[in-house]
CSV table of C-alpha atoms in Angstrom, one decimal:
chain,number,residue,atom,x,y,z
A,1,MET,CA,-10.2,28.1,9.7
A,2,ASN,CA,-9.8,25.9,12.8
A,3,ALA,CA,-10.2,22.1,12.7
A,4,ALA,CA,-13.7,22.0,14.1
A,5,THR,CA,-15.0,24.6,11.6
A,6,ARG,CA,-13.3,22.9,8.7
A,7,ARG,CA,-14.8,19.5,9.5
A,8,ALA,CA,-18.3,21.0,10.1
A,9,SER,CA,-18.2,22.4,6.6
A,10,LEU,CA,-17.5,19.0,5.0
A,11,GLN,CA,-20.3,17.4,3.1
A,12,LEU,CA,-19.2,13.7,3.0
A,13,PRO,CA,-21.7,11.3,1.4
A,14,TYR,CA,-20.6,8.4,3.6
A,15,THR,CA,-20.4,8.6,7.4
A,16,HIS,CA,-22.5,6.1,9.4
A,17,VAL,CA,-23.5,3.4,6.8
A,18,ASP,CA,-25.4,0.2,7.3
A,19,ASP,CA,-25.0,-1.8,4.1
A,20,PHE,CA,-22.7,-4.0,2.0
A,21,TYR,CA,-22.3,-4.3,-1.7
A,22,ILE,CA,-23.3,-7.8,-2.7
A,23,ASN,CA,-24.3,-9.1,-6.1
A,24,GLY,CA,-24.6,-5.7,-7.7
A,25,SER,CA,-26.8,-4.1,-4.9
A,26,TRP,CA,-26.4,-2.3,-1.6
A,27,VAL,CA,-27.8,-4.7,0.9
A,28,LYS,CA,-28.7,-3.7,4.5
A,29,ALA,CA,-26.6,-5.4,7.1
A,30,GLU,CA,-28.1,-8.3,9.1
A,31,GLY,CA,-26.1,-7.9,12.3
A,32,THR,CA,-25.9,-5.1,14.9
A,33,GLN,CA,-22.2,-5.1,15.6
A,34,ARG,CA,-20.5,-1.9,14.3
A,35,ASN,CA,-16.9,-0.7,13.9
A,36,PRO,CA,-16.2,3.0,14.5
A,37,VAL,CA,-14.3,5.3,12.1
A,38,VAL,CA,-12.2,7.8,14.0
A,39,ASP,CA,-10.6,11.0,12.6
A,40,PRO,CA,-7.0,10.8,14.0
A,41,ALA,CA,-6.4,14.5,13.6
A,42,VAL,CA,-9.1,15.4,16.2
A,43,GLY,CA,-9.5,12.1,17.9
A,44,GLN,CA,-13.3,11.9,17.3
A,45,GLU,CA,-15.5,9.3,15.8
A,46,TRP,CA,-17.3,10.5,12.7
A,47,GLY,CA,-18.4,7.4,11.0
A,48,SER,CA,-19.1,3.7,11.4
A,49,VAL,CA,-19.7,0.5,9.4
A,50,PRO,CA,-21.3,-2.8,10.1
A,51,GLU,CA,-19.5,-6.1,10.8
A,52,ALA,CA,-20.3,-8.7,8.2
A,53,THR,CA,-21.8,-12.0,9.4
A,54,ALA,CA,-21.0,-15.5,8.2
A,55,SER,CA,-24.1,-15.6,6.1
A,56,GLU,CA,-23.3,-12.3,4.4
A,57,LEU,CA,-19.9,-13.7,3.6
A,58,ASP,CA,-21.5,-16.8,2.1
A,59,SER,CA,-23.8,-14.5,0.0
A,60,ALA,CA,-20.9,-12.4,-1.3
A,61,VAL,CA,-18.8,-15.5,-2.2
A,62,GLY,CA,-21.8,-17.2,-3.7
A,63,ALA,CA,-22.5,-14.1,-5.9
A,64,ALA,CA,-18.9,-14.0,-7.0
A,65,ARG,CA,-18.9,-17.7,-7.9
A,66,THR,CA,-22.1,-17.3,-9.9
A,67,ALA,CA,-20.7,-14.3,-11.8
A,68,LEU,CA,-17.4,-16.0,-12.5
A,69,LYS,CA,-18.8,-18.1,-15.3
A,70,SER,CA,-20.1,-15.3,-17.5
A,71,TRP,CA,-17.4,-12.8,-16.5
A,72,SER,CA,-14.6,-15.2,-17.3
A,73,ALA,CA,-16.2,-16.0,-20.6
A,74,LEU,CA,-15.6,-12.5,-21.9
A,75,THR,CA,-12.4,-11.8,-23.8
A,76,GLY,CA,-9.7,-9.6,-22.2
A,77,ALA,CA,-10.6,-6.9,-24.8
A,78,GLU,CA,-14.2,-7.0,-23.7
A,79,ARG,CA,-13.3,-6.6,-20.0
A,80,THR,CA,-11.0,-3.8,-21.0
A,81,GLY,CA,-14.0,-1.7,-21.9
A,82,TYR,CA,-15.2,-1.9,-18.3
A,83,LEU,CA,-11.8,-1.1,-16.9
A,84,LEU,CA,-11.6,2.1,-19.0
A,85,LYS,CA,-15.1,3.1,-17.9
A,86,ILE,CA,-14.2,2.5,-14.3
A,87,ALA,CA,-11.1,4.7,-14.6
A,88,THR,CA,-13.2,7.6,-15.9
A,89,GLU,CA,-15.8,7.2,-13.2
A,90,ILE,CA,-13.2,7.1,-10.4
A,91,GLU,CA,-11.7,10.4,-11.7
A,92,SER,CA,-15.2,12.1,-11.5
A,93,ARG,CA,-15.3,11.3,-7.8
A,94,SER,CA,-11.8,12.4,-6.9
A,95,GLU,CA,-12.6,15.3,-4.5
A,96,ALA,CA,-15.1,13.4,-2.3
A,97,LEU,CA,-12.8,10.4,-2.3
A,98,ALA,CA,-9.9,12.5,-1.2
A,99,LEU,CA,-11.8,14.3,1.6
A,100,THR,CA,-13.1,11.0,2.9
A,101,ASN,CA,-9.7,9.3,2.8
A,102,THR,CA,-8.1,12.1,4.7
A,103,ARG,CA,-10.6,12.0,7.4
A,104,GLU,CA,-10.2,8.2,7.8
A,105,ASN,CA,-6.5,8.0,8.3
A,106,GLY,CA,-5.1,11.6,8.5
A,107,SER,CA,-3.2,11.5,5.2
A,108,PRO,CA,-2.6,15.1,4.1
A,109,ILE,CA,-5.0,16.2,1.4
A,110,SER,CA,-2.1,16.9,-0.9
A,111,GLU,CA,-1.5,13.2,-0.8
A,112,THR,CA,-5.0,11.9,-1.0
A,113,ARG,CA,-5.9,14.2,-3.9
A,114,GLY,CA,-3.7,12.0,-6.1
A,115,ALA,CA,-5.5,8.8,-5.1
A,116,ALA,CA,-8.2,8.9,-7.8
A,117,SER,CA,-5.9,9.8,-10.7
A,118,ASN,CA,-3.4,7.1,-9.7
A,119,ALA,CA,-6.2,4.5,-9.4
A,120,ALA,CA,-7.5,5.5,-12.8
A,121,GLY,CA,-4.0,5.2,-14.2
A,122,ILE,CA,-3.7,1.7,-12.8
A,123,PHE,CA,-7.0,0.6,-14.5
A,124,ARG,CA,-5.8,2.1,-17.8
A,125,TYR,CA,-2.4,0.5,-17.6
A,126,PHE,CA,-3.9,-3.0,-17.1
A,127,ALA,CA,-6.3,-2.4,-19.9
A,128,THR,CA,-3.2,-2.2,-22.2
A,129,LEU,CA,-2.4,-5.8,-21.3
A,130,ALA,CA,-5.5,-7.3,-23.0
A,131,PRO,CA,-3.7,-8.2,-26.2
A,132,TRP,CA,-1.1,-10.2,-24.2
A,133,LEU,CA,-3.9,-11.9,-22.3
A,134,ASP,CA,-5.9,-12.7,-25.4
A,135,GLY,CA,-3.0,-13.5,-27.6
A,136,GLU,CA,-2.4,-17.1,-28.8
A,137,ASP,CA,0.6,-18.7,-27.1
A,138,ILE,CA,1.9,-21.8,-29.0
A,139,ARG,CA,5.2,-23.4,-28.1
A,140,PRO,CA,7.0,-26.1,-30.1
A,141,PHE,CA,8.2,-29.3,-28.6
A,142,PRO,CA,12.0,-29.8,-28.6
A,143,ALA,CA,11.5,-32.5,-31.2
A,144,ASP,CA,9.4,-32.0,-34.4
A,145,GLY,CA,5.9,-33.1,-34.8
A,146,ALA,CA,4.1,-31.6,-31.7
A,147,GLU,CA,3.2,-28.3,-30.1
A,148,SER,CA,1.7,-27.0,-26.9
A,149,ILE,CA,-1.1,-24.4,-26.7
A,150,VAL,CA,-0.8,-22.4,-23.4
A,151,ASP,CA,-4.1,-21.1,-22.2
A,152,LYS,CA,-4.4,-18.3,-19.6
A,153,ASP,CA,-7.4,-18.9,-17.4
A,154,PRO,CA,-8.7,-16.7,-14.5
A,155,ILE,CA,-7.7,-18.2,-11.1
A,156,GLY,CA,-11.3,-17.7,-9.8
A,157,VAL,CA,-12.8,-15.9,-6.8
A,158,CYS,CA,-10.3,-13.6,-5.1
A,159,ALA,CA,-10.3,-12.1,-1.6
A,160,LEU,CA,-8.7,-8.7,-1.8
A,161,ILE,CA,-7.6,-7.4,1.7
A,162,ALA,CA,-6.3,-3.8,1.9
A,163,PRO,CA,-4.3,-1.8,4.5
A,164,TRP,CA,-5.2,1.6,6.0
A,165,ASN,CA,-2.3,3.7,4.8
A,166,PHE,CA,-3.3,3.8,1.1
A,167,PRO,CA,-6.8,2.3,1.2
A,168,ILE,CA,-7.6,3.1,-2.5
A,169,ASN,CA,-4.5,2.4,-4.5
A,170,LEU,CA,-3.6,-0.7,-2.6
A,171,VAL,CA,-7.0,-2.2,-3.4
A,172,VAL,CA,-6.8,-1.1,-7.0
A,173,ILE,CA,-3.4,-2.7,-7.7
A,174,LYS,CA,-5.2,-6.0,-6.9
A,175,LEU,CA,-8.6,-5.2,-8.3
A,176,ALA,CA,-7.6,-4.0,-11.8
A,177,PRO,CA,-5.5,-7.1,-12.8
A,178,ALA,CA,-8.1,-9.4,-11.2
A,179,LEU,CA,-10.9,-8.0,-13.3
A,180,LEU,CA,-8.9,-8.0,-16.5
A,181,ALA,CA,-7.9,-11.7,-15.9
A,182,GLY,CA,-11.6,-12.6,-15.6
A,183,CYS,CA,-11.7,-13.1,-11.8
A,184,THR,CA,-14.5,-12.0,-9.5
A,185,VAL,CA,-13.7,-10.5,-6.1
A,186,ILE,CA,-14.7,-9.8,-2.5
A,187,ILE,CA,-13.0,-6.6,-1.2
A,188,LYS,CA,-12.3,-6.2,2.6
A,189,PRO,CA,-10.9,-2.8,3.5
A,190,ALA,CA,-9.0,-2.2,6.7
A,191,SER,CA,-11.1,-1.4,9.7
A,192,PRO,CA,-9.9,2.2,10.1
A,193,THR,CA,-10.5,3.1,6.4
A,194,PRO,CA,-13.8,1.4,5.3
A,195,LEU,CA,-15.6,4.4,3.7
A,196,SER,CA,-13.4,5.8,0.9
A,197,ILE,CA,-13.4,2.5,-1.0
A,198,ARG,CA,-17.2,3.0,-1.5
A,199,PHE,CA,-16.3,5.5,-4.2
A,200,ILE,CA,-14.6,2.7,-6.2
A,201,ILE,CA,-17.7,0.6,-5.8
A,202,GLU,CA,-19.8,3.6,-7.1
A,203,ALA,CA,-17.5,3.8,-10.1
A,204,ILE,CA,-17.9,0.1,-10.8
A,205,GLU,CA,-21.6,0.4,-10.6
A,206,ALA,CA,-21.6,3.4,-12.9
A,207,ALA,CA,-19.4,1.5,-15.4
A,208,GLY,CA,-22.0,-1.2,-15.7
A,209,VAL,CA,-19.9,-4.1,-14.3
A,210,PRO,CA,-22.2,-7.1,-14.0
A,211,ALA,CA,-23.7,-8.1,-10.7
A,212,GLY,CA,-21.5,-10.3,-8.5
A,213,VAL,CA,-18.2,-9.5,-10.1
A,214,VAL,CA,-17.2,-7.1,-7.3
A,215,ASN,CA,-18.5,-7.4,-3.8
A,216,LEU,CA,-17.6,-5.2,-0.7
A,217,LEU,CA,-17.8,-6.4,2.9
A,218,THR,CA,-16.5,-4.7,6.1
A,219,GLY,CA,-15.3,-6.2,9.3
A,220,SER,CA,-12.6,-6.8,11.8
A,221,GLY,CA,-9.5,-9.0,11.7
A,222,ARG,CA,-11.6,-12.0,12.8
A,223,PHE,CA,-13.9,-11.5,9.7
A,224,GLY,CA,-10.8,-11.2,7.5
A,225,ASP,CA,-9.6,-14.6,8.7
A,226,ALA,CA,-13.0,-16.1,7.8
A,227,LEU,CA,-12.8,-14.6,4.4
A,228,VAL,CA,-9.3,-16.0,3.8
A,229,ARG,CA,-10.4,-19.5,4.9
A,230,HIS,CA,-13.8,-19.5,3.1
A,231,PRO,CA,-14.0,-22.6,0.9
A,232,GLY,CA,-15.4,-20.6,-2.0
A,233,VAL,CA,-12.3,-18.4,-2.3
A,234,ASP,CA,-9.6,-19.4,-4.8
A,235,LYS,CA,-6.9,-16.8,-4.1
A,236,VAL,CA,-6.0,-14.2,-1.5
A,237,ALA,CA,-4.2,-10.9,-2.0
A,238,PHE,CA,-3.2,-9.0,1.1
A,239,THR,CA,-1.2,-5.9,1.9
A,240,GLY,CA,-0.4,-5.2,5.5
A,241,SER,CA,1.8,-6.1,8.4
A,242,THR,CA,4.2,-9.0,8.4
A,243,PRO,CA,2.7,-10.7,11.4
A,244,VAL,CA,-0.7,-10.7,9.9
A,245,GLY,CA,0.7,-11.7,6.5
A,246,LYS,CA,2.4,-14.8,8.1
A,247,LYS,CA,-0.9,-15.9,9.5
A,248,ILE,CA,-2.6,-15.5,6.1
A,249,ALA,CA,0.3,-17.4,4.5
A,250,ALA,CA,-0.1,-20.2,7.0
A,251,ALA,CA,-3.8,-20.5,6.4
A,252,CYS,CA,-3.3,-20.5,2.6
A,253,GLY,CA,-0.6,-23.1,2.9
A,254,GLU,CA,-2.9,-25.4,4.8
A,255,LEU,CA,-5.5,-24.9,2.0
A,256,LEU,CA,-3.1,-25.0,-0.9
A,257,ARG,CA,-4.5,-21.6,-1.9
A,258,PRO,CA,-2.5,-19.1,-3.9
A,259,VAL,CA,-1.6,-16.0,-2.1
A,260,THR,CA,0.1,-12.6,-2.8
A,261,LEU,CA,1.5,-10.8,0.2
A,262,GLU,CA,3.0,-7.3,0.2
A,263,LEU,CA,4.1,-6.8,3.8
A,264,GLY,CA,6.4,-4.7,5.9
A,265,GLY,CA,9.7,-3.0,5.2
A,266,LYS,CA,12.8,-1.5,6.8
A,267,SER,CA,14.4,0.0,3.7
A,268,SER,CA,17.7,1.9,3.6
A,269,ALA,CA,18.9,4.9,1.6
A,270,ILE,CA,22.6,4.5,1.0
A,271,ILE,CA,24.3,7.9,0.6
A,272,LEU,CA,27.4,7.5,-1.6
A,273,PRO,CA,30.4,9.8,-0.9
A,274,ASP,CA,29.7,11.8,-4.0
A,275,ALA,CA,26.0,12.4,-3.3
A,276,ASP,CA,24.5,15.8,-4.0
A,277,MET,CA,22.9,17.1,-0.8
A,278,SER,CA,20.5,19.2,-2.7
A,279,VAL,CA,19.1,16.1,-4.4
A,280,LEU,CA,18.8,14.3,-1.1
A,281,SER,CA,17.0,17.2,0.4
A,282,THR,CA,14.6,17.5,-2.5
A,283,ARG,CA,13.7,13.8,-2.6
A,284,LEU,CA,13.9,13.0,1.1
A,285,ILE,CA,10.3,13.5,2.3
A,286,ARG,CA,8.7,11.7,-0.6
A,287,SER,CA,11.2,8.8,-0.5
A,288,CYS,CA,11.9,8.5,3.3
A,289,MET,CA,8.9,9.9,5.2
A,290,ARG,CA,6.0,9.9,2.7
A,291,ASN,CA,2.5,10.0,4.3
A,292,THR,CA,4.0,10.9,7.7
A,293,GLY,CA,6.2,7.8,7.6
A,294,GLN,CA,3.3,5.4,7.1
A,295,THR,CA,4.4,3.9,3.8
A,296,CYS,CA,5.7,0.4,3.4
A,297,TYR,CA,8.6,1.0,1.0
A,298,ILE,CA,10.1,4.2,2.3
A,299,SER,CA,13.8,4.3,3.3
A,300,THR,CA,13.6,5.2,7.0
A,301,ARG,CA,17.2,4.2,7.5
A,302,ILE,CA,19.8,6.6,6.1
A,303,ILE,CA,23.2,5.0,5.7
A,304,ALA,CA,25.7,7.9,5.5
A,305,PRO,CA,29.5,7.9,4.8
A,306,SER,CA,31.7,8.8,7.8
A,307,SER,CA,33.5,11.4,5.7
A,308,ARG,CA,30.2,13.3,5.3
A,309,TYR,CA,28.2,12.1,8.2
A,310,ALA,CA,27.7,15.5,9.9
A,311,GLU,CA,26.6,17.1,6.6
A,312,VAL,CA,24.1,14.3,6.0
A,313,VAL,CA,22.7,14.6,9.5
A,314,GLN,CA,22.3,18.4,9.1
A,315,THR,CA,20.6,18.0,5.7
A,316,VAL,CA,18.2,15.4,6.8
A,317,ALA,CA,17.3,17.1,10.1
A,318,SER,CA,16.8,20.5,8.6
A,319,THR,CA,14.7,19.2,5.7
A,320,ILE,CA,12.4,17.2,8.0
A,321,ALA,CA,12.1,20.0,10.5
A,322,ALA,CA,11.1,22.4,7.8
A,323,GLY,CA,8.1,20.3,6.7
A,324,ARG,CA,4.9,21.8,8.0
A,325,GLN,CA,2.8,19.6,10.4
A,326,GLY,CA,-0.8,20.3,11.1
A,327,ASP,CA,-4.4,19.7,10.0
A,328,PRO,CA,-4.3,17.2,7.1
A,329,TYR,CA,-7.1,19.3,5.4
A,330,ASP,CA,-4.8,22.3,5.3
A,331,GLU,CA,-3.3,22.5,1.7
A,332,GLU,CA,0.1,23.4,3.1
A,333,THR,CA,0.4,20.5,5.5
A,334,VAL,CA,3.3,18.1,4.8
A,335,PHE,CA,2.9,15.9,7.9
A,336,GLY,CA,-0.4,14.9,9.4
A,337,PRO,CA,-1.1,12.7,12.4
A,338,VAL,CA,-0.4,9.0,12.7
A,339,ALA,CA,-3.5,7.0,11.8
A,340,SER,CA,-4.7,5.9,15.2
A,341,ALA,CA,-4.3,6.0,19.0
A,342,SER,CA,-2.7,2.5,18.9
A,343,GLN,CA,-0.2,3.6,16.2
A,344,TYR,CA,0.6,6.7,18.3
A,345,SER,CA,1.5,4.5,21.3
A,346,THR,CA,3.6,2.2,19.1
A,347,VAL,CA,5.6,5.0,17.5
A,348,MET,CA,6.2,6.8,20.8
A,349,SER,CA,7.5,3.5,22.3
A,350,TYR,CA,10.1,3.3,19.5
A,351,ILE,CA,11.2,6.9,20.2
A,352,ASP,CA,11.6,6.2,23.9
A,353,SER,CA,13.6,3.0,23.2
A,354,ALA,CA,15.9,4.9,20.8
A,355,ARG,CA,16.7,7.5,23.6
A,356,GLU,CA,17.3,4.7,26.1
A,357,GLU,CA,19.7,2.9,23.7
A,358,GLY,CA,21.8,6.0,23.1
A,359,ALA,CA,20.5,7.5,19.8
A,360,ARG,CA,20.7,11.3,19.5
A,361,VAL,CA,17.6,13.3,18.6
A,362,VAL,CA,18.4,15.9,16.0
A,363,ALA,CA,14.8,16.8,15.0
A,364,GLY,CA,11.4,16.3,16.7
A,365,GLY,CA,11.2,13.5,19.2
A,366,THR,CA,8.1,14.4,21.1
A,367,ARG,CA,4.3,14.8,20.8
A,368,SER,CA,3.3,17.8,18.7
A,369,ILE,CA,1.6,20.4,20.9
A,370,SER,CA,1.9,23.8,19.1
A,371,LEU,CA,-0.7,23.0,16.5
A,372,SER,CA,-3.8,25.0,15.4
A,373,GLU,CA,-7.0,25.0,17.5
A,374,GLY,CA,-9.0,21.8,17.5
A,375,LEU,CA,-6.1,19.4,17.1
A,376,GLU,CA,-5.2,19.1,20.7
A,377,SER,CA,-6.6,15.6,20.9
A,378,GLY,CA,-5.2,14.4,17.6
A,379,GLU,CA,-2.5,11.7,17.2
A,380,PHE,CA,0.4,14.0,16.3
A,381,ILE,CA,4.0,13.1,16.7
A,382,GLN,CA,6.8,15.5,15.7
A,383,PRO,CA,8.6,14.2,12.6
A,384,THR,CA,11.7,12.8,14.2
A,385,VAL,CA,15.3,12.2,13.1
A,386,PHE,CA,17.8,10.2,15.2
A,387,ALA,CA,21.6,10.3,14.6
A,388,ASP,CA,24.3,8.0,16.1
A,389,VAL,CA,22.1,5.0,15.4
A,390,THR,CA,23.7,1.6,15.5
A,391,PRO,CA,22.5,-1.5,13.7
A,392,ASP,CA,21.5,-3.3,17.0
A,393,MET,CA,19.0,-0.6,18.1
A,394,ARG,CA,15.3,-1.4,17.8
A,395,ILE,CA,14.7,1.6,15.6
A,396,SER,CA,17.3,0.3,13.2
A,397,ARG,CA,15.9,-3.2,13.0
A,398,GLU,CA,12.1,-3.0,13.3
A,399,GLU,CA,9.5,-1.4,11.2
A,400,ILE,CA,8.1,1.6,13.0
A,401,PHE,CA,5.5,2.9,10.5
A,402,GLY,CA,5.6,6.4,11.7
A,403,PRO,CA,7.5,9.7,11.3
A,404,VAL,CA,10.9,8.4,12.4
A,405,ILE,CA,14.2,8.4,10.5
A,406,SER,CA,17.4,6.8,11.7
A,407,ILE,CA,20.8,7.8,10.4
A,408,LEU,CA,23.6,5.2,10.6
A,409,LYS,CA,27.3,5.6,9.7
A,410,TYR,CA,29.5,3.5,7.5
A,411,ASP,CA,33.3,3.8,7.0
A,412,ASP,CA,33.9,4.8,3.4
A,413,THR,CA,37.7,4.8,3.6
A,414,ASN,CA,37.8,1.7,1.4
A,415,GLY,CA,34.6,2.0,-0.6
A,416,VAL,CA,31.0,1.3,0.1
A,417,SER,CA,30.9,-2.5,0.9
A,418,GLU,CA,30.1,-1.7,4.6
A,419,ALA,CA,27.1,0.4,3.5
A,420,ILE,CA,25.7,-2.4,1.3
A,421,ALA,CA,26.2,-4.9,4.2
A,422,LEU,CA,24.3,-2.5,6.5
A,423,ALA,CA,21.5,-2.1,4.0
A,424,ASN,CA,21.1,-5.9,3.7
A,425,ASN,CA,21.4,-6.5,7.5
A,426,THR,CA,17.6,-6.8,7.9
A,427,GLU,CA,14.8,-9.4,7.8
A,428,PHE,CA,13.0,-7.3,5.2
A,429,GLY,CA,13.5,-6.6,1.5
A,430,LEU,CA,10.9,-4.3,0.0
A,431,GLY,CA,12.4,-0.9,-1.1
A,432,GLY,CA,15.7,1.0,-1.0
A,433,LEU,CA,17.5,4.0,-2.4
A,434,VAL,CA,21.0,4.9,-3.6
A,435,PHE,CA,21.9,8.6,-3.7
A,436,GLY,CA,25.0,9.3,-5.8
A,437,ALA,CA,26.2,11.7,-8.5
A,438,ASP,CA,27.8,8.9,-10.5
A,439,GLU,CA,24.7,7.0,-11.7
A,440,GLU,CA,26.7,4.1,-13.1
A,441,GLN,CA,28.3,3.6,-9.7
A,442,ALA,CA,24.9,4.0,-8.0
A,443,LEU,CA,23.5,1.4,-10.3
A,444,LYS,CA,26.2,-1.1,-9.3
A,445,VAL,CA,25.4,-0.5,-5.7
A,446,ALA,CA,21.6,-0.8,-6.3
A,447,ARG,CA,22.1,-4.2,-7.8
A,448,GLN,CA,23.8,-5.4,-4.6
A,449,VAL,CA,20.9,-4.3,-2.4
A,450,ASP,CA,18.8,-7.4,-1.5
A,451,SER,CA,15.4,-5.8,-2.1
A,452,GLY,CA,12.4,-6.1,-4.5
A,453,SER,CA,12.8,-2.5,-5.6
A,454,VAL,CA,15.6,0.1,-5.4
A,455,GLY,CA,15.6,3.7,-6.6
A,456,ILE,CA,18.5,5.8,-7.8
A,457,ASN,CA,18.2,9.3,-6.5
A,458,PHE,CA,14.4,8.9,-6.2
A,459,PHE,CA,11.8,6.2,-5.5
A,460,GLY,CA,8.5,5.7,-7.3
A,461,SER,CA,6.2,2.8,-8.2
A,462,ASN,CA,5.9,2.1,-12.0
A,463,HIS,CA,2.6,0.5,-13.0
A,464,SER,CA,4.4,-1.5,-15.7
A,465,ALA,CA,7.2,-2.9,-13.4
A,466,PRO,CA,6.7,-5.6,-10.8
A,467,PHE,CA,6.6,-4.5,-7.2
A,468,GLY,CA,7.0,-6.9,-4.3
A,469,GLY,CA,9.2,-7.9,-1.4
A,470,ARG,CA,11.8,-10.4,-0.5
A,471,HIS,CA,12.2,-12.3,2.8
A,472,GLU,CA,9.7,-11.0,5.4
A,473,SER,CA,8.5,-8.3,3.1
A,474,GLY,CA,6.2,-10.6,1.2
A,475,MET,CA,5.5,-13.2,-1.5
A,476,GLY,CA,4.7,-12.5,-5.1
A,477,VAL,CA,4.5,-9.2,-6.9
A,478,GLU,CA,2.0,-6.6,-8.0
A,479,TYR,CA,2.0,-4.3,-11.1
A,480,GLY,CA,3.2,-5.2,-14.6
A,481,ILE,CA,2.5,-8.4,-16.5
A,482,GLU,CA,3.9,-10.2,-13.5
A,483,GLY,CA,1.1,-8.8,-11.4
A,484,LEU,CA,-1.6,-9.8,-13.9
A,485,SER,CA,-0.1,-13.3,-14.0
A,486,ALA,CA,-0.8,-13.7,-10.3
A,487,TYR,CA,-4.6,-13.8,-11.1
A,488,LEU,CA,-4.1,-16.5,-13.8
A,489,THR,CA,-3.8,-20.2,-13.9
A,490,TYR,CA,-2.1,-21.8,-16.9
A,491,LYS,CA,-3.2,-24.8,-18.9
A,492,SER,CA,-0.9,-26.5,-21.5
A,493,ILE,CA,-2.7,-28.4,-24.3
A,494,HIS,CA,-0.4,-30.7,-26.2
A,495,ARG,CA,-1.2,-31.8,-29.8
A,496,THR,CA,0.6,-33.3,-32.8
A,497,VAL,CA,1.1,-31.2,-35.9
């Protein structure tokens, strides 16, 4: 089936919409300005959403503030009931959600089919934290005769701003702990991916969540800035690029407003001299080029020992070249398009700069042209691997957010200290990997990598473990009790006993 026929057969419930979710109802947009939604695999507009106005923002924030009083008065156990219902309702919408997500950003259907189950799992995990939230916390004074009661109160109305690469799960990792904590929210999805999040709102409605607790508005970056600065917002949680994150951090700093930022990355995979190449090959795409390289934590820099450099280059190049690229709706597709025309230009500029600076192409390196009928206008770049990359090259220093892997070399004659130094020679600190047969040695190396998360022979996010970046990769963490704490404010009540 060619791309046009496949898309004509889709029955997506949301295409051109003209409403927002405010105070428990779908409300027709006031303004006339609209933002297009483009399918990056075929380069065609297929949907659009309205741009929220200042008065609509006021309405959503006002609804959230009104709902905060009754929602925060519930116990964590009572709110847990809603979280569990939301999880079930999300799973019942998994197929339509996946089809919409894939059309928005070009993520392969094999990737987006897991979005609903993962989102449901996040809601169910945070539901398990209700006993901790509701539990009495009494702490004795150093001297006898007094004690402190520590209350955990919701921080208030939260602005949740999501990126386009994983538009469902990167909202839900904010939404689930915020709701459990007793907060109310306004969600702003990224401009390229504003439609798939509506299935989460459907699930919230079906679960009976009270009006005003969750609100959805769409808009451009300018609208996002207005949301961040709105006087009725108590906290901001943002996932996206480091430059935008810095602007949000500056605004929140001026306002003394709590903020959680999960930003860019330039993570490294250190290959130890004893690494098993079959393990590297098996885990490479998921850990180093997931979602066509459009994943914040992936290790797009491979740091290989000089004694096995040629072997590592061959393994990486052959593994990436063997991954099928094509229509993201094809069940066999591993690599889809990049998410937009602007992203295509950005990634190609990095590929051009790498050639100019002396890096050697060992896989890909050009626009993909031999794809199936109907994809000729899509934003496809061949998954690309560069060897002979040096630390000073742009592709080694800057986040590309596309299907490009760089392979650097370290001298392993006297151990792996040079590899660790190369891994830490970056402004970022989000993810990382260590591949090695001796897992104790790999653990020692992992502990020296200056990053918020590091995997040993694989990388994955654990709902119960904090995830966040260091340096220019962000502030604060998500997931785990630590992620729930980001939506709480603490009060100590001192009394004599």
